[in-house]
Structures are given as C-alpha cells and as structure tokens.
XYZ file of C-alpha atoms in Angstrom:
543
model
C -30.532 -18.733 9.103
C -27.008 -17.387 8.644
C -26.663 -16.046 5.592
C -22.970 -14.848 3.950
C -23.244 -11.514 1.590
C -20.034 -12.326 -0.647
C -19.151 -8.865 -2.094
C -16.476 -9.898 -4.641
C -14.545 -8.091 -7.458
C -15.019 -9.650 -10.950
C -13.204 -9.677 -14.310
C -15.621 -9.037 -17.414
C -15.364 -12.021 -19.705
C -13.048 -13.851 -17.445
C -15.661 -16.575 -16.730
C -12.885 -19.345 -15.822
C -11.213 -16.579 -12.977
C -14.481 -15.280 -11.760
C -15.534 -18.790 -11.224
C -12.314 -19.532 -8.661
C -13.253 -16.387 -6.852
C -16.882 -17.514 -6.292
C -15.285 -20.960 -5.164
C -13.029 -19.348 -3.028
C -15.546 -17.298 -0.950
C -18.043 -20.490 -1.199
C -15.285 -22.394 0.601
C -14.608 -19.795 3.103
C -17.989 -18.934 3.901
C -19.391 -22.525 4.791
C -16.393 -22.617 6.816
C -17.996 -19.973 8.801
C -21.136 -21.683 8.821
C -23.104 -20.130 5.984
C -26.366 -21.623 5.541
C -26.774 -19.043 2.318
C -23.812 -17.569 0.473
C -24.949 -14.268 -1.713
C -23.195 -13.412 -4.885
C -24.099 -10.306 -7.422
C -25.061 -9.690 -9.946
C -23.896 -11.106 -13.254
C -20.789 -12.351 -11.042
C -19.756 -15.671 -13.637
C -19.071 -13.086 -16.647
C -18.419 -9.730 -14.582
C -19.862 -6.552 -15.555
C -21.038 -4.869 -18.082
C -20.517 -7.685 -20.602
C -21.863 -5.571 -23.472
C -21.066 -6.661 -26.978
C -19.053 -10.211 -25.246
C -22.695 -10.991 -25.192
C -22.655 -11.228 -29.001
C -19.630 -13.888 -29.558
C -20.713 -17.537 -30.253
C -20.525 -19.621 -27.429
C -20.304 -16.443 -24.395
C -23.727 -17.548 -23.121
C -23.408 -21.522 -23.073
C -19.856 -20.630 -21.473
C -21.573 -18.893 -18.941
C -24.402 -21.333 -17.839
C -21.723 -23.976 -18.166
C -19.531 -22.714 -15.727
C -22.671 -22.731 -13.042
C -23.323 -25.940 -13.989
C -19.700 -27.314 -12.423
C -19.662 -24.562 -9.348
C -22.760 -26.189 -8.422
C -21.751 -29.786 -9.271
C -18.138 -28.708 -6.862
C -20.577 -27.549 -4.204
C -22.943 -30.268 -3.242
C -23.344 -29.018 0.184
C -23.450 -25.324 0.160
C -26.685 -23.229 -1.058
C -25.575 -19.764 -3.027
C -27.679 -17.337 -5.015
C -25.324 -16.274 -8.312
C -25.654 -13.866 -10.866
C -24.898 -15.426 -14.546
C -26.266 -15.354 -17.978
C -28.798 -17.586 -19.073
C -30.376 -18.616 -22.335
C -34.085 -17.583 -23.132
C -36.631 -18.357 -25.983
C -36.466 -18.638 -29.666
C -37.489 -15.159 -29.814
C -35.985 -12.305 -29.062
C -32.267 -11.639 -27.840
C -32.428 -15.544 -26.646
C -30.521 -14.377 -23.316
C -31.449 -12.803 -19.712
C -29.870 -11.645 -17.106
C -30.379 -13.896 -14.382
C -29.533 -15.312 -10.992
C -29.730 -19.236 -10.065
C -30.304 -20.175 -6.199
C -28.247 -23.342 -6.145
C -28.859 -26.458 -3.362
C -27.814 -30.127 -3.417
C -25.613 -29.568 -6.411
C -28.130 -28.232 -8.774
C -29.803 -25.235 -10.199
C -33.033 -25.111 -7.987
C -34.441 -21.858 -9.524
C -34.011 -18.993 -11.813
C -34.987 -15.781 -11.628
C -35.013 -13.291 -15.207
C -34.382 -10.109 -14.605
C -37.720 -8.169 -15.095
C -36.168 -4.557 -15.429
C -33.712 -3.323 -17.883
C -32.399 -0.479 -17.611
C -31.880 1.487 -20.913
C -30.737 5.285 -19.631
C -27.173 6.732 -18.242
C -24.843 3.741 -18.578
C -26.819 1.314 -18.980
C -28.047 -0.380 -22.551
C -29.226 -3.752 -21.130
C -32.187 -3.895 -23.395
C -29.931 -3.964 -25.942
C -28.576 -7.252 -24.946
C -31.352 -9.138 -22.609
C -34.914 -10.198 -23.145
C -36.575 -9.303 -19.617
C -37.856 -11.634 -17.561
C -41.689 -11.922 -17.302
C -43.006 -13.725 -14.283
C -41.619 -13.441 -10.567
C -41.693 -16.375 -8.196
C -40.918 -17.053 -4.200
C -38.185 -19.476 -3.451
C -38.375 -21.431 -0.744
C -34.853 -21.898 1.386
C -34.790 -23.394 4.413
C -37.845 -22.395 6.063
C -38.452 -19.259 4.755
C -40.309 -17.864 0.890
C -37.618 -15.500 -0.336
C -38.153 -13.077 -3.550
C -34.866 -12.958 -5.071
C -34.493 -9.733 -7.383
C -31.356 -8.039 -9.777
C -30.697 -4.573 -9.402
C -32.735 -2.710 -11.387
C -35.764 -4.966 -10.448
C -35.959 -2.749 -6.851
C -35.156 0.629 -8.692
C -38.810 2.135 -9.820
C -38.959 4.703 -7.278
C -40.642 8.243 -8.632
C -38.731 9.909 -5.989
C -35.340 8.279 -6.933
C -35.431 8.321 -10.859
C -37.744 11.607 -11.293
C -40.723 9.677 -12.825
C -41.910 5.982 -12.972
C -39.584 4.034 -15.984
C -41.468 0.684 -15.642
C -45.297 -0.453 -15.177
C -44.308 -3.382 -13.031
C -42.829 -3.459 -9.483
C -41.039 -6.755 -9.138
C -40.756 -6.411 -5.576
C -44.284 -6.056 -4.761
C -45.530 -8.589 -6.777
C -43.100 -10.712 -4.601
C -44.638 -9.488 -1.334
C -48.563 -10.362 -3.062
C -46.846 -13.597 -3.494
C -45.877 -14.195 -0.173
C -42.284 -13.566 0.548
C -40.625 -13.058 3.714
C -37.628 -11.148 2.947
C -36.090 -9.513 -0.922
C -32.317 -10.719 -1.635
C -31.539 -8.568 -4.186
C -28.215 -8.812 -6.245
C -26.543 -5.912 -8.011
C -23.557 -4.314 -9.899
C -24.797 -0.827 -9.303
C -22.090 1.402 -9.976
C -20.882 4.229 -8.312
C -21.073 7.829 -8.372
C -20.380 10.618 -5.732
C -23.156 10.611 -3.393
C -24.687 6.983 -4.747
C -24.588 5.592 -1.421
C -27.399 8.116 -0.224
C -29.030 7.587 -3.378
C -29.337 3.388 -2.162
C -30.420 4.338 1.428
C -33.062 6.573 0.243
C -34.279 3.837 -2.233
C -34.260 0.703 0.390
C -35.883 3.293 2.815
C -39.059 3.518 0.607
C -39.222 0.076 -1.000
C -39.471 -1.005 3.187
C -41.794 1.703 4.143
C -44.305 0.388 1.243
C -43.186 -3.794 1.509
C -42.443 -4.054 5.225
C -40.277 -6.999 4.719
C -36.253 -7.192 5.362
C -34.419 -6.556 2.265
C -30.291 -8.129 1.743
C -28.425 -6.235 -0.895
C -24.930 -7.406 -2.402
C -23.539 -5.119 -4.542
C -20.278 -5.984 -6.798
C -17.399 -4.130 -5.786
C -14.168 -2.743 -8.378
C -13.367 -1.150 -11.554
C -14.396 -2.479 -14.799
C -13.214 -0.463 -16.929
C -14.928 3.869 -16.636
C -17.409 2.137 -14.195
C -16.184 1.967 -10.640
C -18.404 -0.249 -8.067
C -18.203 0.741 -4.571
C -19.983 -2.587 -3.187
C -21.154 -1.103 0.638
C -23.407 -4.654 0.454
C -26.234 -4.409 3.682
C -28.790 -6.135 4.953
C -31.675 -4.003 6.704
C -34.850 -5.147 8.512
C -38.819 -4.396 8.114
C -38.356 -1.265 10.249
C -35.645 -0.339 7.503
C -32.531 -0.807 10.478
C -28.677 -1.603 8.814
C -27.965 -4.353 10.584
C -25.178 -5.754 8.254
C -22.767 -3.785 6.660
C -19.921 -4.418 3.938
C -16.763 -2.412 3.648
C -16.666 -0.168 0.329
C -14.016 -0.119 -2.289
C -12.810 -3.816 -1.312
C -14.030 -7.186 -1.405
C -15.653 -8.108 1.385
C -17.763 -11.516 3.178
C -20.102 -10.360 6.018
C -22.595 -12.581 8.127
C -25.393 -12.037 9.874
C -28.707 -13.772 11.791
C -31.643 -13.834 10.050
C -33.372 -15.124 13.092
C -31.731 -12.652 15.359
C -31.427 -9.519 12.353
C -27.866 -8.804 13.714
C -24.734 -9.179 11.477
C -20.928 -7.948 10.747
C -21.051 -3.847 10.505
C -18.021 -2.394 8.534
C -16.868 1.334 8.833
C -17.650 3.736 5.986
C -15.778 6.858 5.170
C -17.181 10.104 6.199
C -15.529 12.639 4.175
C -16.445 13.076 0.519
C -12.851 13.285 -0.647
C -12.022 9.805 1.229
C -15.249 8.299 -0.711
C -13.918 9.530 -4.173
C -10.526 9.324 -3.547
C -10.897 5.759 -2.448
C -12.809 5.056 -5.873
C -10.032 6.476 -7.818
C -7.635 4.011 -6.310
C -9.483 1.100 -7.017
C -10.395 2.168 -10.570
C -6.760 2.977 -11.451
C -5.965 -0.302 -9.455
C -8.067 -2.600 -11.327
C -7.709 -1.049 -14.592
C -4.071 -1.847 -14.633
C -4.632 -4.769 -12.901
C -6.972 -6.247 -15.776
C -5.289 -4.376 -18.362
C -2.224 -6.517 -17.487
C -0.223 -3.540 -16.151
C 2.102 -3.180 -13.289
C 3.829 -0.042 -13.905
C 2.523 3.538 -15.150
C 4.135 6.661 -16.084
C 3.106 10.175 -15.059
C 3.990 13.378 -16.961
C 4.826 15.599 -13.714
C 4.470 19.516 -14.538
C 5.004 20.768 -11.251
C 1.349 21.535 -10.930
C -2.054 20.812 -8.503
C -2.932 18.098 -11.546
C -0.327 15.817 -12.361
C 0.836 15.807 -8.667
C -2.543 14.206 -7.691
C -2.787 11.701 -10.272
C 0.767 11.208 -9.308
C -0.149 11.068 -5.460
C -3.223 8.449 -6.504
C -1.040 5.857 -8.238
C 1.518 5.400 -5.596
C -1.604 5.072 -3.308
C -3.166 2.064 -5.981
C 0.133 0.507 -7.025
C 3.180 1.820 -4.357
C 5.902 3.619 -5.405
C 8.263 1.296 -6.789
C 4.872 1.070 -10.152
C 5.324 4.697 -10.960
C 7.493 6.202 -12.715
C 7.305 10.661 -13.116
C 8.648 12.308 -15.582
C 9.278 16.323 -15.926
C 9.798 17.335 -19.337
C 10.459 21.249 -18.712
C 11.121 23.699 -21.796
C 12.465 27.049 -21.780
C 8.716 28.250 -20.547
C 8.534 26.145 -17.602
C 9.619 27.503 -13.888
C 12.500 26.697 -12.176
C 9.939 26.408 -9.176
C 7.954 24.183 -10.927
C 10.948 21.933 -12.252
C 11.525 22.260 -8.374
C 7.843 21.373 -7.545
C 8.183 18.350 -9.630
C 11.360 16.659 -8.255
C 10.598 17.101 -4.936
C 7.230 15.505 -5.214
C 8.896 12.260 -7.072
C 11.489 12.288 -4.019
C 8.940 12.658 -1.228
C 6.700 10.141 -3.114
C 9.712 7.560 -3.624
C 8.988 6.781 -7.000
C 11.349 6.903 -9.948
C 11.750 10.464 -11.595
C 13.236 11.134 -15.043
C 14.153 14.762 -16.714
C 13.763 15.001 -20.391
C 14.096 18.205 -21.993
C 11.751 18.789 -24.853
C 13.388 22.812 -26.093
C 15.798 20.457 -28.880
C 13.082 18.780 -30.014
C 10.154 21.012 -30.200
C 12.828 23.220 -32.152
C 13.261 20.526 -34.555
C 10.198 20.264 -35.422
C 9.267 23.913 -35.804
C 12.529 23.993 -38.165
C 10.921 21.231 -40.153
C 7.593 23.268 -40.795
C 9.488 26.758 -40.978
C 8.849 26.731 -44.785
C 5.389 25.742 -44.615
C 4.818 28.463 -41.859
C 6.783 31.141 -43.531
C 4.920 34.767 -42.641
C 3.357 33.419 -39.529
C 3.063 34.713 -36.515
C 4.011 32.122 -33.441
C 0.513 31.007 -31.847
C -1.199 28.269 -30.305
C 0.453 25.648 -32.841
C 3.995 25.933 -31.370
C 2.254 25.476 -27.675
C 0.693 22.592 -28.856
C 4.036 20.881 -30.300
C 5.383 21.235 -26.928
C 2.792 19.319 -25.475
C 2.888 16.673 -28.389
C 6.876 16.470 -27.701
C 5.775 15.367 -24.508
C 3.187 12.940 -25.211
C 5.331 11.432 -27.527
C 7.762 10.840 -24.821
C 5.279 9.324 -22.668
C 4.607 6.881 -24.886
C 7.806 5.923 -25.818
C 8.641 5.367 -22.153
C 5.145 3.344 -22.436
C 6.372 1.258 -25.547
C 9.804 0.701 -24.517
C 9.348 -0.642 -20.628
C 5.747 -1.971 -20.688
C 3.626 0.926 -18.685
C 0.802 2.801 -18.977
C 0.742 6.345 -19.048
C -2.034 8.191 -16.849
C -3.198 11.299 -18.343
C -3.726 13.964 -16.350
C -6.189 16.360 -17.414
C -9.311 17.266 -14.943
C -13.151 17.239 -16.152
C -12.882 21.254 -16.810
C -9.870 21.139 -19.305
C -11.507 18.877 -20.700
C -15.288 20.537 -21.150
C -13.928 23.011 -22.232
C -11.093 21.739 -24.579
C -8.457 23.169 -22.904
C -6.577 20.445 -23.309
C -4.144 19.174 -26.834
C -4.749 16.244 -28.784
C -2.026 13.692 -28.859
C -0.458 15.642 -26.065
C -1.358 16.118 -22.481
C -4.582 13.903 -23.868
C -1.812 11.174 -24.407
C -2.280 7.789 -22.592
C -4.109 4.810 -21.841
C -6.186 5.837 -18.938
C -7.114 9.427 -17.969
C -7.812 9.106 -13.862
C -9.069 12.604 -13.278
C -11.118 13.391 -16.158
C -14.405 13.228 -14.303
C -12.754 15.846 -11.403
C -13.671 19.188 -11.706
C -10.195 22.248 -10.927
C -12.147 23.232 -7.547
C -12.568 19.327 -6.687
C -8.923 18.518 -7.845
C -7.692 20.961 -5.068
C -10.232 19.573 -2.619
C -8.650 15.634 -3.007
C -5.378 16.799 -3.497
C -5.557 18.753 -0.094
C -7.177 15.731 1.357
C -4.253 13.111 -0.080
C -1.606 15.318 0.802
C -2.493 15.203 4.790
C -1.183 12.032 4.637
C 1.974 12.350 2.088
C 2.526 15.863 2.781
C 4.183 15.482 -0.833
C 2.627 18.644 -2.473
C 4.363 21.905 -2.300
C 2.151 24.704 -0.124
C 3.026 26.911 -3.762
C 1.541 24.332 -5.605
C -1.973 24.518 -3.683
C -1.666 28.902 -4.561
C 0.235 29.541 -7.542
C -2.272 30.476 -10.605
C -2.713 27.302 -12.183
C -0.626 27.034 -15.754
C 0.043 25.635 -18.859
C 3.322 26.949 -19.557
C 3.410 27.203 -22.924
C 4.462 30.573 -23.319
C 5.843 33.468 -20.868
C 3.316 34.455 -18.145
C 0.974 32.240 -19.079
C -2.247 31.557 -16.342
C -5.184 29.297 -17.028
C -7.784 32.368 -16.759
C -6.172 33.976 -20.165
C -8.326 31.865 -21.831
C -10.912 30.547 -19.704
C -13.276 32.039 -16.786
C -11.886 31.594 -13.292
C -12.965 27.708 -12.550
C -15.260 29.305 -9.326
C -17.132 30.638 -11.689
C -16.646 27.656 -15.137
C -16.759 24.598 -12.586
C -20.568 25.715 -11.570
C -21.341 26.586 -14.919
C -20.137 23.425 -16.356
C -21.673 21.094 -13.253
C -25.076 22.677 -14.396
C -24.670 21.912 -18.377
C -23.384 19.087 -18.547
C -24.424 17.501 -15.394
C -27.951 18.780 -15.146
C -28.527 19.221 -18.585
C -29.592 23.142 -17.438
C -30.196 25.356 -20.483
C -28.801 28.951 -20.914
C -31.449 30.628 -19.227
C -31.597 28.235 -16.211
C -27.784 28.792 -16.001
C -28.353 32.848 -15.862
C -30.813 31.842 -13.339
C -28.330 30.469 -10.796
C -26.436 34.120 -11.055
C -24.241 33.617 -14.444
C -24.169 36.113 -16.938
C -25.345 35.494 -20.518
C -22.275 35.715 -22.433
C -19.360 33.710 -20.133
C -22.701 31.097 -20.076
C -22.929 31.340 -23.746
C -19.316 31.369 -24.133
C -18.682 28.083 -21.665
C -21.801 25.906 -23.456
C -20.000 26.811 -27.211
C -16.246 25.554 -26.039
C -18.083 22.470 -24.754
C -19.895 21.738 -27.689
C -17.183 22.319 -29.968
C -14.869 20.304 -28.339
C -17.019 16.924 -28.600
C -14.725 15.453 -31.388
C -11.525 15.895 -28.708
C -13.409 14.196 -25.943
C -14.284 11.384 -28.134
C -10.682 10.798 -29.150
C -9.386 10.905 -25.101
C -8.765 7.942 -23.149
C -11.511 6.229 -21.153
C -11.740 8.276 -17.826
C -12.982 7.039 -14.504
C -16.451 7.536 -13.700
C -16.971 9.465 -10.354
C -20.465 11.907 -11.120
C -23.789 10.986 -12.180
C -22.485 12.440 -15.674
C -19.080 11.588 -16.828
C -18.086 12.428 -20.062
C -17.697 8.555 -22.183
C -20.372 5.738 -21.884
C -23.202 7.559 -20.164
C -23.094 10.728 -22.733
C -23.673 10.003 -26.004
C -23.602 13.590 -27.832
C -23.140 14.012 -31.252
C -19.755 15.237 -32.574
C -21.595 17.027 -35.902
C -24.117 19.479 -34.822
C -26.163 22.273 -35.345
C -27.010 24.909 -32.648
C -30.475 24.655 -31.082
C-alpha cells in the first residue's frame, strides 16, 4: 500500500480555506499514486478551536464541509481530522477523524483521550470517545488514533493520566499497524520527547505506527510537524520536513518511504519555529508589514534579524527612537543593522516629547525627586510611536522583550511591552545571545559590540541591566527552575543559589503577574511559556 502523510498548515476557524488545502494535497497525492492520503488532526477547523466550538452552527459547518471533500473525492481514500457531533448528553461534540472511501464517510473514530493539563483544555470542549474499532483498508485492519490517544506513557508524562490505552486495545483487537493523527505542538526538545514515546508504545505493541503531525503557528502555539512513519522494530523509515508543509510517501509493503533532513543545532530548531510563528501570525492576522523598535541592542536586533528572515526585508520597517541617554554607538548599532538588513529605518527623537510630558505633570510632581517614572515615559514615548506608525500604515509592531525581562518585570507597561505580538518572550538573555550568534553567521548584521557591551536600558546615565537585577548566568537558571520546573526555594538553593537573590527572583516574578497578563501573546518555544499554559493568579497571598 502506498500511503501519502499530508503534513499541512491550517487556519483555525477557516473551515472553507482549510478545506482547499486538504483538496489540494488530495489532488496531488493521488497523482503520485496514493492509495491512502493522511491528514491531522482536527485539520477542517485548524487548531485549537477553543471557544469557536461554542458558536451556533461551528460543528454542523465542520461535518458539512467533510461531507462535500468526500463527495469531490470519489476515488481517493483519506483519513481527516474534523469535528463531529455526539449524544444528547454531554458537550454533544468529539474530536474525531473520518477514514473516507468511495465518496463517503466509512468510519469514525472519537477521540478517547483528552488532554486537560499545559495547553490543553479539550475536556472542556469534547465528550471523549468510548469504544475503539479496527478499520479495514485495503487489505490490512488499521487502528486509527488522535494524538493524545498514544500519549499515556509513565515515563513520558511522570505518572499514568488515563486508565485506558487506546492503542492496545487496538492491538487486542487485531490491528496491523496505528495511524495516528496529531496537532502536537512544539516545544524545544519535543521532537525527542515523540521518539522516546513511539519507541515504547512499539517496544510494548510491536506493530508499525504512521504519525502526521500539523505543522505552523496558530496563534502562541507553534507546530513543528516532523510527520514519520516507523516499523515494528521501531526503524524511521519516512520522514517529513519540520517547520513547513510537507507530502511524503512511502511502501507499506516494502516499509521504505521519502526521508527529509532535520536540523541539528538547537538554535536552527528554535530559530526556525520563530520564523514560522511570526510568519503565520501575520500571515493570519492579515499582516504584511511589521515595525521594530531598534535600540541598538542584542534584543531588538534579533527580533529584527527574525522578521526579515519570516517576511524579507522590504515587510520591516526599524525604527531608533534615541534620547539624550542613548549612545551614539548604539544610535550607530542601530542604523547599521537596518542598512545591512535592507529594511526601511526611521529616526524619531523622543527628548521633545518626553519633556512635554514631564512639563505637563511638573505641578503634580512638584518636590520630587526624578526616578523610575521619567524612565518609564521614555519608553511610553516610544511605544506610542510604534503604534502610531502601526495605525497610520497598517503594521504590526513586534515587541521585543525576552522571557527574563519579562519574569522578572523588567520591562514598562504600554512601552517596550507595546505591540501586537511579542516574538521573544519565551527566550531567556543567555538564549537570546545563543540565536542571535547563530542568525548572525548568516547576516553578519549584528555589531561584534553588540554581542559584549553590558546589556542596557538606557534610561538614565550609566545605566546596565545588573543595577537592578542579578547577572542573567545566574537569574536565567534561577528562573528556568521556578517557573519552568515549578522548583521551590529550597530546591532552587539546592542547585547552588543562595537564599536571598532566590527569594528575591521568585518575589519580582510573582509580583509582576498583572504585567504579564496585560503583554501581547508571545510565541511558545519551552515546555512553560508564560500565556495559555500558565494560569497563575494575579491576586495572591505568599505561601
């Protein structure tokens, strides 16, 4: 049997667009003389759906539009993910995937598994399936799963979630091989995490498994795809590319198939997922152009460095807005990047107006000494002039704080927070250099000074990062182990940290919940991002 794993990149809610890419790769792959096409998961309404789910009509919508893709494809069989109607009771909707032959739904599988932890809420939405069943295609009994029904590994998750194991029920039931579709998102080091799991599910099953993962942004999630097909002895013998959309074939009979290339290096992984989350997010956002604040420093020069590399040059626009705090050799820094990059570059100088202002509250701060509140109008000067440039010519402005500005709240609301789309938020300082090193071997855009120079705000004379926070070798650890881990004080101080910068790090990242709940969505690269898979409270007391 030759069977067609069709790794495409959906639109959530865009049923009618999804539905022409589905038909596209259908067409193309029986060219190529698929006998099975694969799609994943949920691949008619993209995903997450989430609260879509809830409008009238969503659902029928949904099983509507499989109704004609199978009707338009009389000749071709496909597995699809979609969302079908269930009982009377309960949510009266699953998560499902229809094998379709002849023109019509054959079979329908429910998923059995919801997951409910991290980013995931789908018991929130779905009724889970209760029985499993083999399909027969062609000559061979397949089980057909969705994601989460192959993920109840001890080893994987830490401990058993479910009391059911989808895939081994299939096995008691006779199949030959598991297809199993999925929109498993990504996070650094989530490709390992897969191997590991397909590893043990063979060594217990001893039947071939076929994965197709969705591929894209959608939104904070970012899906790398990396689709495979491995045998009973738990051999890759298929292989889809990651970060694109992809069609591989392969043998069933012989277990051979396409093989596509995957990075090597870390930085190319995560680097690669920030360029198709910023890609797609303006893509489905209905943006073509953005707008980057450019300081001069190791930050904004990467997010700068990652949009040329998602939309080319001639989408970005950078903008230095110095003061009479910044740097001549970071003004310098900033222009040279723009002209090295090609992109537009635009000075606006924010001393008049950031005087203005501090003229129009000199009565109300009468006796005061000057403090953080006149750094912080500088920075709102300059988010305001983001977004003007953002209003007046139709972009969106990429923020450019990293993950430990933002822990830690060293960051200013409805300044450098301003924008529509904050790219590096889930990137800690150390891992910011790291990427930017890595980008830069190819654009050689970045300044050696700006890889060495004591990272700063420039706010006020002599000002360095480290007058108000620990050095980030020591707050990036601290912070990967808190927030990350969920690690406690005195399992912090047990990985060499002393009691008071630990104490001092976990208070600043506490008290700055409220800010991070007012920032713009950020793209998910670690197994704990700060949006949709945290949910701390903003009013708390200490434990």
């Amino acid at each position: 049997m030759r069977v067609a794993l069709a790794q495409i990149n959906t639109s959530t809610g865009a049923i009618d667009e999804n539905c022409k890419r589905i038909d596209r790769y259908l067409k193309h792959a029986s060219v190529r003389g698929a006998e099975l096409v694969v799609f994943p998961e949920l691949a008619i309404v993209g995903y997450p759906p989430k609260d879509l789910l809830d409008q009238d009509g969503f659902v029928r919508r949904s099983r509507q539009a499989l109704d004609r893709l199978a009707a338009d494809h009389p000749k071709e069989k496909f597995i699809v993910g979609f969302v079908d109607t269930g009982g009377k009771e309960g949510k009266g909707r699953a998560n499902a995937a229809a094998y379709v032959e002849g023109g019509k739904i054959q079979f329908i599988h429910r998923k059995v598994l919801l997951p409910n932890y991290d980013v995931f809420d789908e018991v929130r939405y779905f009724d889970a399936g209760r029985n499993v069943d083999v399909v027969k295609i062609g000559d061979r009994k397949i089980g057909i799963t969705i994601c989460e029904d192959i993920w109840n590994d001890e080893s994987i998750l830490g401990r058993k979630l479910y009391g059911r194991n989808p895939a081994e029920e299939l096995k008691q039931m006779g199949a030959e091989l598991i297809i199993n579709i999925s929109a498993s998102p990504y996070h650094d080091g989530k490709e390992q995490v897969r191997r590991k799991l397909v590893d043990g599910l063979i060594e217990d099953l001893r039947l071939p498994i076929l994965l197709v993962n969705l591929v894209g942004g959608n939104d904070e999630l970012l899906f790398d795809g990396g689709s495979f097909a491995a045998d009973a002895r738990g051999k890759i013998f298929c292989r889809a590319k990651v970060f694109e959309e992809d069609l591989v074939f392969m043998d069933l009979d012989l277990m051979q198939g396409e093989f596509r290339d995957w990075p090597e290096e870390e930085q190319e992984w995560m680097s690669r997922a920030l360029v198709m989350g910023l890609r797609d997010y303006a893509r489905k956002c209905g943006f073509q152009k953005v707008v980057v604040g450019l300081s001069g420093g190791i930050d904004s020069s990467l997010v700068a460095l990652l949009a040329v590399e998602a939309l080319g040059p001639k989408n970005v626009m950078g903008v230095s807005m110095p003061s009479r705090f910044t740097s001549p050799m970071s003004r310098e820094d900033a222009e040279s990047l723009a002209k090295k990059l090609g992109i537009e570059f635009l000075t606006l100088p924010i001393d008049p107006i950031a005087q203005s202002y501090e003229e129009a509250l000199s009565d109300a701060f009468s006796g005061k000494k000057r403090d953080v509140t006149e750094e912080n109008i500088q920075a709102r000067v300059r988010g305001n002039l983001l977004m003007a440039l953002s209003n007046k010519f139709g972009s969106l402005v990429l923020s450019t704080g990293n993950k430990s500005e933002l822990a830690v709240g060293y960051c200013t609301q409805y300044g450098d927070m301003a924008g529509g789309l904050a790219v590096i938020s889930d990137l800690p300082k150390e891992k910011v250099y790291k990427m930017a090193r890595h980008l830069n071997r190819k654009w050689n855009a970045i300044a050696e000074r700006v890889f060495t120079r004591p990272p700063s705000a420039e706010l006020r004379p002599n000002q360095k990062d480290e007058d108000s926070l620990p050095p980030y070798s020591v707050l990036d650890p601290i912070l990967r182990l808190y927030v990350e881990e969920m690690a406690g004080v005195e399992e912090i101080m047990g990985a060499g940290f002393d009691r008071a910068t630990v104490q001092r790090v976990i208070d600043l990242v506490d008290r700055n919940e409220f800010k991070r709940r007012q920032a713009a969505p950020g793209l998910r690269l670690s197994a704990k991002a700060f949006g949709v898979g945290r949910r701390m409270p903003i009013a708390r007391g200490s434990a």
